[in-house]
Amino acid sequence: MIVEFAVQCIVSFAATVAFSLLFHAPKNQYVWCGITGMAGWAVYWLLMQAENPSPVTASFAGAVVLALLTRIFSVARRTPYAVYITAGIFPLVPGAGIYYTVYYFITAMNQEASAKGIETLKIAVAIALGIVLVLALPGKLFHLVLRGERANHPNSNG
């Protein structure tokens, strides 16, 4: 399991970095983008190893971790939040669920299409809620934690 976890982390890191290239993230942010995507996927993957895994719960938890890291990195590295979240979300997006929903629909397997579509929608909503939950936290909180006294300076971004 440790080897498989390491492979999952390496592949999710590489995929996120590749996606950050595609979206023209600044070159000095590639590693940080990769870390955000890898961390979100690592949480998702670990939760999916449970006896009765829930892709919805795992996606929510992965999105929360991803969003927390993007907020932290955006303050610490003085880079817009969107640089990290845009690339970092890539491993969590339920692309296979969307594919199979359409596949089942096209092949007239309506019951399977409905089931897969509903599951995919739940996952997408869980990811959105995880991100919104972290975005709802005041930005000043991240500045206080990461920059200490500088967050109280009149010229700081809060």
Coordinates of N, CA, C and O in Angstrom, one line a residue:
M1 N 0.8 -1.2 0.0 CA 0.0 0.0 0.0 C 0.9 1.3 0.0 O 0.5 2.3 -0.6
I2 N 2.0 1.2 0.7 CA 2.9 2.4 0.7 C 3.4 2.7 -0.7 O 3.5 3.9 -1.1
V3 N 3.8 1.7 -1.4 CA 4.3 1.9 -2.8 C 3.2 2.5 -3.7 O 3.4 3.5 -4.4
E4 N 2.0 1.9 -3.6 CA 0.9 2.4 -4.4 C 0.6 3.9 -4.0 O 0.3 4.7 -4.9
F5 N 0.6 4.2 -2.7 CA 0.3 5.6 -2.2 C 1.4 6.5 -2.8 O 1.1 7.6 -3.3
A6 N 2.6 6.1 -2.8 CA 3.7 7.0 -3.3 C 3.5 7.2 -4.8 O 3.7 8.3 -5.3
V7 N 3.2 6.1 -5.5 CA 2.9 6.3 -7.0 C 1.7 7.2 -7.2 O 1.8 8.1 -8.1
Q8 N 0.7 7.1 -6.4 CA -0.5 8.0 -6.6 C -0.1 9.4 -6.3 O -0.5 10.3 -7.1
C9 N 0.8 9.7 -5.3 CA 1.2 11.0 -5.0 C 2.1 11.6 -6.2 O 1.9 12.7 -6.6
I10 N 3.0 10.8 -6.7 CA 3.9 11.2 -7.8 C 3.1 11.6 -9.0 O 3.3 12.6 -9.6
V11 N 2.2 10.7 -9.4 CA 1.4 10.9 -10.6 C 0.4 12.1 -10.4 O 0.3 12.9 -11.4
S12 N -0.2 12.2 -9.3 CA -1.1 13.4 -9.1 C -0.3 14.7 -9.1 O -0.7 15.7 -9.6
F13 N 0.9 14.7 -8.5 CA 1.8 15.9 -8.6 C 2.1 16.2 -10.0 O 2.0 17.4 -10.4
A14 N 2.6 15.2 -10.8 CA 3.0 15.4 -12.2 C 1.8 15.9 -13.0 O 1.9 16.8 -13.8
A15 N 0.6 15.3 -12.8 CA -0.6 15.7 -13.6 C -1.0 17.2 -13.2 O -1.3 17.9 -14.1
T16 N -0.9 17.5 -12.0 CA -1.2 18.9 -11.6 C -0.2 19.9 -12.2 O -0.6 21.0 -12.6
V17 N 1.1 19.6 -12.1 CA 2.1 20.5 -12.7 C 1.8 20.6 -14.2 O 1.9 21.7 -14.8
A18 N 1.5 19.5 -14.9 CA 1.2 19.5 -16.3 C 0.0 20.4 -16.6 O -0.1 21.2 -17.6
F19 N -1.0 20.3 -15.7 CA -2.2 21.2 -15.9 C -1.9 22.6 -15.6 O -2.4 23.5 -16.3
S20 N -1.0 22.9 -14.7 CA -0.6 24.3 -14.4 C 0.2 24.9 -15.6 O 0.0 26.1 -15.9
L21 N 0.9 24.0 -16.3 CA 1.6 24.5 -17.6 C 0.5 24.9 -18.6 O 0.6 25.9 -19.3
L22 N -0.5 24.0 -18.7 CA -1.6 24.2 -19.7 C -2.3 25.5 -19.4 O -2.7 26.2 -20.4
F23 N -2.5 25.9 -18.2 CA -3.2 27.1 -17.8 C -2.3 28.3 -17.6 O -2.7 29.3 -17.0
H24 N -1.0 28.2 -18.0 CA -0.1 29.2 -18.0 C 0.2 29.8 -16.6 O 0.2 31.0 -16.4
A25 N 0.3 28.9 -15.6 CA 0.7 29.4 -14.2 C 2.1 29.9 -14.3 O 2.9 29.4 -15.1
P26 N 2.5 30.8 -13.4 CA 3.9 31.3 -13.4 C 4.8 30.1 -13.2 O 4.5 29.3 -12.3
K27 N 5.9 30.1 -13.8 CA 6.9 29.0 -13.7 C 7.3 28.8 -12.3 O 7.5 27.6 -11.9
N28 N 7.5 29.8 -11.5 CA 8.0 29.7 -10.2 C 6.9 29.1 -9.2 O 7.1 28.9 -8.0
Q29 N 5.7 28.8 -9.8 CA 4.6 28.3 -8.9 C 4.3 26.8 -9.3 O 3.4 26.2 -8.6
Y30 N 4.9 26.2 -10.2 CA 4.6 24.9 -10.7 C 4.7 23.9 -9.5 O 3.8 23.1 -9.3
V31 N 5.8 23.9 -8.7 CA 5.9 23.0 -7.6 C 4.8 23.2 -6.6 O 4.2 22.2 -6.1
W32 N 4.4 24.4 -6.3 CA 3.4 24.7 -5.3 C 2.0 24.2 -5.9 O 1.2 23.7 -5.1
C33 N 1.8 24.4 -7.1 CA 0.5 23.9 -7.7 C 0.5 22.4 -7.6 O -0.5 21.8 -7.3
G34 N 1.6 21.7 -7.9 CA 1.7 20.3 -7.8 C 1.5 19.8 -6.4 O 0.8 18.8 -6.2
I35 N 2.0 20.5 -5.4 CA 1.7 20.1 -4.0 C 0.3 20.2 -3.7 O -0.3 19.3 -3.0
T36 N -0.4 21.2 -4.1 CA -1.8 21.4 -3.8 C -2.6 20.2 -4.4 O -3.5 19.6 -3.7
G37 N -2.4 19.9 -5.7 CA -3.1 18.8 -6.3 C -2.8 17.5 -5.7 O -3.7 16.7 -5.5
M38 N -1.5 17.3 -5.4 CA -1.1 16.0 -4.8 C -1.7 15.9 -3.4 O -2.2 14.8 -3.0
A39 N -1.8 16.9 -2.6 CA -2.3 16.8 -1.2 C -3.8 16.5 -1.3 O -4.3 15.7 -0.5
G40 N -4.6 17.2 -2.2 CA -6.0 16.9 -2.3 C -6.2 15.5 -2.7 O -7.1 14.8 -2.2
W41 N -5.5 15.0 -3.7 CA -5.6 13.6 -4.2 C -5.2 12.6 -3.1 O -5.8 11.6 -3.0
A42 N -4.2 12.9 -2.4 CA -3.7 12.0 -1.3 C -4.8 11.8 -0.3 O -5.0 10.7 0.2
V43 N -5.4 12.9 0.1 CA -6.5 12.8 1.1 C -7.7 11.9 0.5 O -8.2 11.0 1.2
Y44 N -8.0 12.2 -0.7 CA -9.1 11.5 -1.4 C -8.7 10.0 -1.5 O -9.5 9.1 -1.1
W45 N -7.5 9.7 -1.9 CA -7.1 8.3 -2.1 C -7.1 7.6 -0.8 O -7.5 6.4 -0.7
L46 N -6.5 8.2 0.3 CA -6.5 7.5 1.6 C -7.9 7.2 2.1 O -8.1 6.1 2.6
L47 N -8.8 8.2 1.9 CA -10.2 7.9 2.4 C -10.9 6.8 1.6 O -11.7 6.1 2.1
M48 N -10.5 6.7 0.3 CA -11.1 5.7 -0.5 C -10.5 4.3 -0.2 O -11.1 3.3 -0.7
Q49 N -9.5 4.2 0.6 CA -9.0 2.9 1.0 C -9.8 2.3 2.2 O -9.5 1.2 2.6
A50 N -10.7 3.0 2.7 CA -11.6 2.5 3.9 C -12.4 1.3 3.4 O -12.6 1.1 2.2
E51 N -12.9 0.6 4.4 CA -13.7 -0.6 4.1 C -15.0 -0.3 3.2 O -15.3 -1.0 2.3
N52 N -15.7 0.8 3.6 CA -16.8 1.2 2.8 C -16.6 2.7 2.3 O -17.1 3.6 2.9
P53 N -15.8 2.8 1.3 CA -15.4 4.2 0.9 C -16.6 5.0 0.3 O -17.5 4.4 -0.3
S54 N -16.6 6.3 0.6 CA -17.6 7.2 0.0 C -16.9 8.2 -0.9 O -16.1 9.0 -0.4
P55 N -17.0 8.1 -2.2 CA -16.4 9.0 -3.1 C -16.8 10.5 -2.8 O -16.0 11.4 -3.0
V56 N -18.0 10.7 -2.4 CA -18.5 12.0 -2.1 C -17.8 12.6 -0.9 O -17.3 13.7 -0.9
T57 N -17.7 11.8 0.2 CA -17.0 12.3 1.4 C -15.5 12.5 1.1 O -14.9 13.5 1.6
A58 N -14.9 11.5 0.4 CA -13.5 11.6 0.1 C -13.2 12.9 -0.8 O -12.2 13.6 -0.6
S59 N -14.1 13.2 -1.7 CA -13.9 14.3 -2.6 C -14.1 15.6 -1.8 O -13.3 16.6 -2.0
F60 N -15.0 15.6 -0.9 CA -15.2 16.8 0.0 C -13.9 17.1 0.8 O -13.4 18.2 0.9
A61 N -13.4 16.0 1.5 CA -12.2 16.2 2.3 C -11.0 16.6 1.5 O -10.3 17.5 1.9
G62 N -10.9 16.0 0.3 CA -9.8 16.4 -0.6 C -9.9 17.8 -1.0 O -8.9 18.6 -1.1
A63 N -11.1 18.3 -1.3 CA -11.3 19.7 -1.7 C -11.0 20.6 -0.6 O -10.5 21.7 -0.8
V64 N -11.4 20.3 0.7 CA -11.1 21.1 1.8 C -9.6 21.3 2.0 O -9.0 22.4 2.1
V65 N -8.8 20.2 1.9 CA -7.4 20.2 2.0 C -6.8 21.0 0.9 O -5.9 21.9 1.1
L66 N -7.2 20.8 -0.3 CA -6.8 21.5 -1.5 C -7.0 23.0 -1.3 O -6.1 23.8 -1.5
A67 N -8.2 23.4 -0.9 CA -8.5 24.8 -0.8 C -7.7 25.5 0.4 O -7.3 26.6 0.3
L68 N -7.5 24.7 1.5 CA -6.7 25.3 2.6 C -5.3 25.6 2.1 O -4.7 26.6 2.4
L69 N -4.7 24.6 1.4 CA -3.4 24.8 0.9 C -3.3 26.0 -0.1 O -2.3 26.7 -0.1
T70 N -4.3 26.1 -0.9 CA -4.3 27.2 -1.9 C -4.4 28.5 -1.2 O -3.7 29.5 -1.6
R71 N -5.2 28.6 -0.1 CA -5.2 29.9 0.6 C -3.9 30.2 1.3 O -3.4 31.3 1.3
I72 N -3.3 29.1 1.9 CA -2.0 29.3 2.6 C -0.9 29.7 1.6 O -0.2 30.7 1.8
F73 N -0.8 29.0 0.5 CA 0.2 29.3 -0.5 C 0.0 30.7 -1.1 O 0.9 31.4 -1.5
S74 N -1.3 31.1 -1.3 CA -1.5 32.4 -2.0 C -1.1 33.5 -1.1 O -0.5 34.5 -1.6
V75 N -1.2 33.4 0.2 CA -0.7 34.4 1.2 C 0.8 34.3 1.3 O 1.5 35.3 1.2
A76 N 1.3 33.1 1.5 CA 2.7 32.9 1.8 C 3.5 33.3 0.6 O 4.6 33.9 0.7
R77 N 3.0 33.0 -0.6 CA 3.8 33.2 -1.9 C 3.4 34.5 -2.6 O 3.8 34.8 -3.7
R78 N 2.4 35.2 -2.0 CA 1.9 36.4 -2.6 C 1.5 36.2 -4.1 O 1.9 37.0 -5.0
T79 N 0.6 35.2 -4.3 CA 0.2 34.8 -5.6 C -1.3 34.7 -5.5 O -1.8 34.2 -4.5
P80 N -2.1 35.0 -6.6 CA -3.5 34.9 -6.6 C -3.9 33.4 -6.3 O -3.3 32.5 -6.8
Y81 N -5.0 33.3 -5.5 CA -5.5 32.0 -5.1 C -5.8 31.1 -6.4 O -5.6 29.9 -6.4
A82 N -6.3 31.7 -7.4 CA -6.8 31.0 -8.6 C -5.6 30.2 -9.3 O -5.9 29.2 -9.9
V83 N -4.4 30.7 -9.1 CA -3.2 30.0 -9.7 C -3.2 28.6 -9.2 O -3.0 27.6 -9.9
Y84 N -3.4 28.4 -7.9 CA -3.3 27.1 -7.2 C -4.5 26.2 -7.4 O -4.5 25.0 -7.6
I85 N -5.7 26.9 -7.2 CA -6.9 26.1 -7.2 C -7.3 25.6 -8.6 O -7.8 24.5 -8.8
T86 N -7.0 26.4 -9.6 CA -7.3 26.0 -11.0 C -6.5 24.7 -11.4 O -7.1 23.8 -12.0
A87 N -5.2 24.7 -11.1 CA -4.4 23.5 -11.4 C -4.7 22.4 -10.4 O -4.8 21.2 -10.7
G88 N -4.8 22.7 -9.1 CA -4.9 21.7 -8.1 C -6.2 20.9 -8.1 O -6.2 19.8 -7.6
I89 N -7.2 21.5 -8.6 CA -8.5 20.8 -8.6 C -8.5 19.6 -9.6 O -9.3 18.7 -9.5
F90 N -7.6 19.6 -10.6 CA -7.6 18.6 -11.6 C -7.7 17.2 -11.2 O -8.5 16.4 -11.7
P91 N -6.9 16.7 -10.2 CA -7.0 15.3 -9.8 C -8.4 14.9 -9.2 O -8.8 13.8 -9.3
L92 N -9.1 15.9 -8.6 CA -10.3 15.6 -8.0 C -11.6 15.6 -8.9 O -12.6 15.1 -8.6
V93 N -11.5 16.3 -10.0 CA -12.6 16.4 -10.9 C -13.1 15.0 -11.4 O -12.3 14.2 -11.8
P94 N -14.4 14.7 -11.3 CA -14.9 13.4 -11.6 C -15.1 13.2 -13.1 O -16.2 12.9 -13.6
G95 N -14.0 13.2 -13.8 CA -14.0 13.1 -15.3 C -14.5 11.7 -15.7 O -15.3 11.6 -16.7
A96 N -14.1 10.7 -15.0 CA -14.6 9.3 -15.4 C -16.1 9.2 -15.2 O -16.8 8.6 -16.0
G97 N -16.6 9.8 -14.1 CA -18.0 9.8 -13.8 C -18.8 10.5 -14.9 O -19.8 10.0 -15.4
I98 N -18.3 11.6 -15.4 CA -18.9 12.3 -16.5 C -18.9 11.5 -17.8 O -19.9 11.3 -18.5
Y99 N -17.7 10.9 -18.0 CA -17.6 10.0 -19.2 C -18.6 8.9 -19.2 O -19.3 8.6 -20.2
Y100 N -18.6 8.1 -18.1 CA -19.5 7.0 -18.0 C -21.0 7.4 -18.0 O -21.8 6.7 -18.6
T101 N -21.3 8.5 -17.5 CA -22.7 9.0 -17.6 C -23.1 9.2 -19.0 O -24.2 8.7 -19.5
V102 N -22.3 9.9 -19.8 CA -22.6 10.1 -21.2 C -22.5 8.8 -22.0 O -23.4 8.5 -22.8
Y103 N -21.6 7.9 -21.7 CA -21.5 6.6 -22.4 C -22.7 5.8 -22.2 O -23.3 5.2 -23.1
Y104 N -23.2 5.7 -20.9 CA -24.4 4.9 -20.6 C -25.6 5.6 -21.3 O -26.5 4.9 -21.7
F105 N -25.7 6.9 -21.3 CA -26.8 7.6 -21.9 C -26.8 7.3 -23.4 O -27.9 7.0 -24.0
I106 N -25.7 7.4 -24.1 CA -25.6 7.1 -25.5 C -25.9 5.7 -25.9 O -26.5 5.4 -26.9
T107 N -25.5 4.8 -25.0 CA -25.8 3.3 -25.3 C -27.1 2.9 -24.8 O -27.4 1.7 -24.7
A108 N -28.0 3.8 -24.4 CA -29.4 3.6 -24.0 C -29.4 2.7 -22.7 O -30.4 2.0 -22.5
M109 N -28.4 2.9 -21.9 CA -28.4 2.2 -20.6 C -28.9 3.3 -19.5 O -28.0 3.8 -18.8
N110 N -30.1 3.6 -19.6 CA -30.6 4.8 -18.9 C -30.5 4.7 -17.4 O -30.3 5.6 -16.7
Q111 N -30.8 3.5 -16.8 CA -30.7 3.3 -15.4 C -29.2 3.5 -14.9 O -29.0 4.2 -13.9
E112 N -28.3 3.0 -15.6 CA -26.9 3.2 -15.3 C -26.4 4.6 -15.4 O -25.7 5.2 -14.6
A113 N -26.9 5.3 -16.5 CA -26.6 6.7 -16.7 C -27.2 7.5 -15.6 O -26.4 8.4 -15.1
S114 N -28.4 7.3 -15.2 CA -28.9 8.0 -14.1 C -28.1 7.8 -12.8 O -27.8 8.8 -12.1
A115 N -27.8 6.6 -12.5 CA -27.1 6.3 -11.2 C -25.7 7.0 -11.3 O -25.3 7.6 -10.3
K116 N -25.0 6.8 -12.4 CA -23.6 7.4 -12.5 C -23.7 8.9 -12.5 O -22.9 9.6 -11.9
G117 N -24.7 9.5 -13.2 CA -24.9 10.9 -13.2 C -25.2 11.5 -11.9 O -24.6 12.6 -11.5
I118 N -26.0 10.9 -11.1 CA -26.3 11.4 -9.7 C -25.1 11.3 -8.9 O -24.8 12.3 -8.1
E119 N -24.4 10.2 -8.9 CA -23.1 10.1 -8.1 C -22.1 11.2 -8.5 O -21.5 11.8 -7.7
T120 N -22.0 11.4 -9.8 CA -21.0 12.4 -10.3 C -21.5 13.8 -9.9 O -20.6 14.6 -9.5
L121 N -22.8 14.1 -9.9 CA -23.3 15.4 -9.4 C -23.0 15.6 -7.9 O -22.6 16.7 -7.5
K122 N -23.2 14.5 -7.2 CA -22.9 14.6 -5.7 C -21.5 14.9 -5.5 O -21.1 15.7 -4.6
I123 N -20.6 14.3 -6.2 CA -19.1 14.5 -6.1 C -18.8 16.0 -6.4 O -18.1 16.6 -5.7
A124 N -19.4 16.4 -7.5 CA -19.1 17.8 -8.0 C -19.6 18.8 -6.9 O -18.9 19.8 -6.6
V125 N -20.8 18.6 -6.3 CA -21.3 19.5 -5.3 C -20.4 19.4 -4.1 O -20.1 20.4 -3.4
A126 N -19.9 18.2 -3.7 CA -19.1 18.0 -2.5 C -17.8 18.8 -2.7 O -17.3 19.5 -1.8
I127 N -17.2 18.8 -3.9 CA -16.0 19.5 -4.2 C -16.3 21.0 -4.1 O -15.5 21.7 -3.4
A128 N -17.3 21.5 -4.7 CA -17.7 22.9 -4.6 C -17.9 23.3 -3.2 O -17.4 24.4 -2.8
L129 N -18.6 22.5 -2.4 CA -18.9 22.9 -1.0 C -17.6 22.9 -0.2 O -17.4 23.8 0.7
G130 N -16.7 22.0 -0.4 CA -15.4 22.0 0.3 C -14.6 23.3 0.0 O -14.0 23.9 0.9
I131 N -14.6 23.7 -1.3 CA -13.9 24.9 -1.6 C -14.5 26.1 -1.0 O -13.9 27.0 -0.5
V132 N -15.9 26.2 -1.1 CA -16.6 27.3 -0.6 C -16.4 27.4 0.9 O -16.3 28.5 1.5
L133 N -16.4 26.3 1.6 CA -16.2 26.3 3.0 C -14.9 27.0 3.4 O -14.9 27.8 4.3
V134 N -13.9 26.7 2.7 CA -12.6 27.3 3.0 C -12.6 28.8 2.5 O -12.0 29.7 3.2
L135 N -13.2 29.1 1.4 CA -13.2 30.5 0.9 C -14.0 31.4 1.8 O -13.8 32.6 1.9
A136 N -14.9 30.8 2.6 CA -15.7 31.6 3.5 C -14.9 32.0 4.7 O -15.3 32.9 5.4
L137 N -13.8 31.4 5.0 CA -12.9 31.8 6.1 C -12.3 33.2 5.8 O -12.0 33.4 4.6
P138 N -12.3 34.1 6.7 CA -11.7 35.4 6.5 C -10.3 35.3 6.0 O -9.5 34.6 6.6
G139 N -9.9 36.1 5.0 CA -8.6 36.2 4.5 C -7.6 36.6 5.6 O -6.4 36.2 5.6
K140 N -8.1 37.5 6.5 CA -7.2 38.0 7.5 C -6.7 36.9 8.4 O -5.6 37.0 8.9
L141 N -7.4 35.8 8.6 CA -7.0 34.7 9.4 C -5.7 34.1 8.8 O -4.8 33.8 9.6
F142 N -5.6 33.9 7.5 CA -4.4 33.4 6.9 C -3.3 34.3 7.0 O -2.1 33.9 7.2
H143 N -3.5 35.6 6.9 CA -2.5 36.6 7.0 C -1.9 36.6 8.4 O -0.7 36.7 8.6
L144 N -2.8 36.5 9.4 CA -2.4 36.5 10.8 C -1.5 35.3 11.1 O -0.5 35.4 11.7
V145 N -1.9 34.2 10.6 CA -1.2 32.9 10.9 C 0.1 32.9 10.2 O 1.2 32.6 10.8
L146 N 0.2 33.4 8.9 CA 1.4 33.2 8.1 C 2.3 34.4 8.2 O 3.5 34.3 8.0
R147 N 1.8 35.6 8.5 CA 2.6 36.8 8.5 C 2.7 37.5 9.8 O 3.3 38.5 9.9
G148 N 2.0 37.0 10.8 CA 2.0 37.5 12.1 C 1.6 39.0 12.2 O 0.5 39.3 11.7
E149 N 2.4 39.8 12.7 CA 2.1 41.2 13.0 C 1.9 42.0 11.7 O 1.2 42.9 11.7
R150 N 2.5 41.5 10.6 CA 2.4 42.2 9.3 C 1.0 42.3 8.9 O 0.6 43.2 8.1
A151 N 0.1 41.4 9.3 CA -1.3 41.4 8.9 C -2.0 42.6 9.4 O -3.0 43.1 8.9
N152 N -1.5 43.2 10.5 CA -2.1 44.4 11.2 C -1.6 45.7 10.6 O -2.1 46.7 10.9
H153 N -0.6 45.6 9.7 CA -0.1 46.8 9.1 C -1.1 47.4 8.1 O -1.8 46.7 7.4
P154 N -1.2 48.7 8.1 CA -2.3 49.3 7.3 C -2.1 49.0 5.8 O -3.1 49.0 5.0
N155 N -0.9 48.7 5.3 CA -0.7 48.5 3.9 C -0.8 47.0 3.5 O -0.6 46.6 2.4
S156 N -1.1 46.1 4.4 CA -1.2 44.7 4.1 C -2.5 44.4 3.4 O -3.5 45.1 3.5
N157 N -2.5 43.3 2.6 CA -3.7 42.9 1.9 C -4.5 42.0 2.8 O -4.0 41.0 3.3
G158 N -5.7 42.4 3.1 CA -6.5 41.6 4.0 C -7.8 41.3 3.5 O -8.7 40.7 3.7

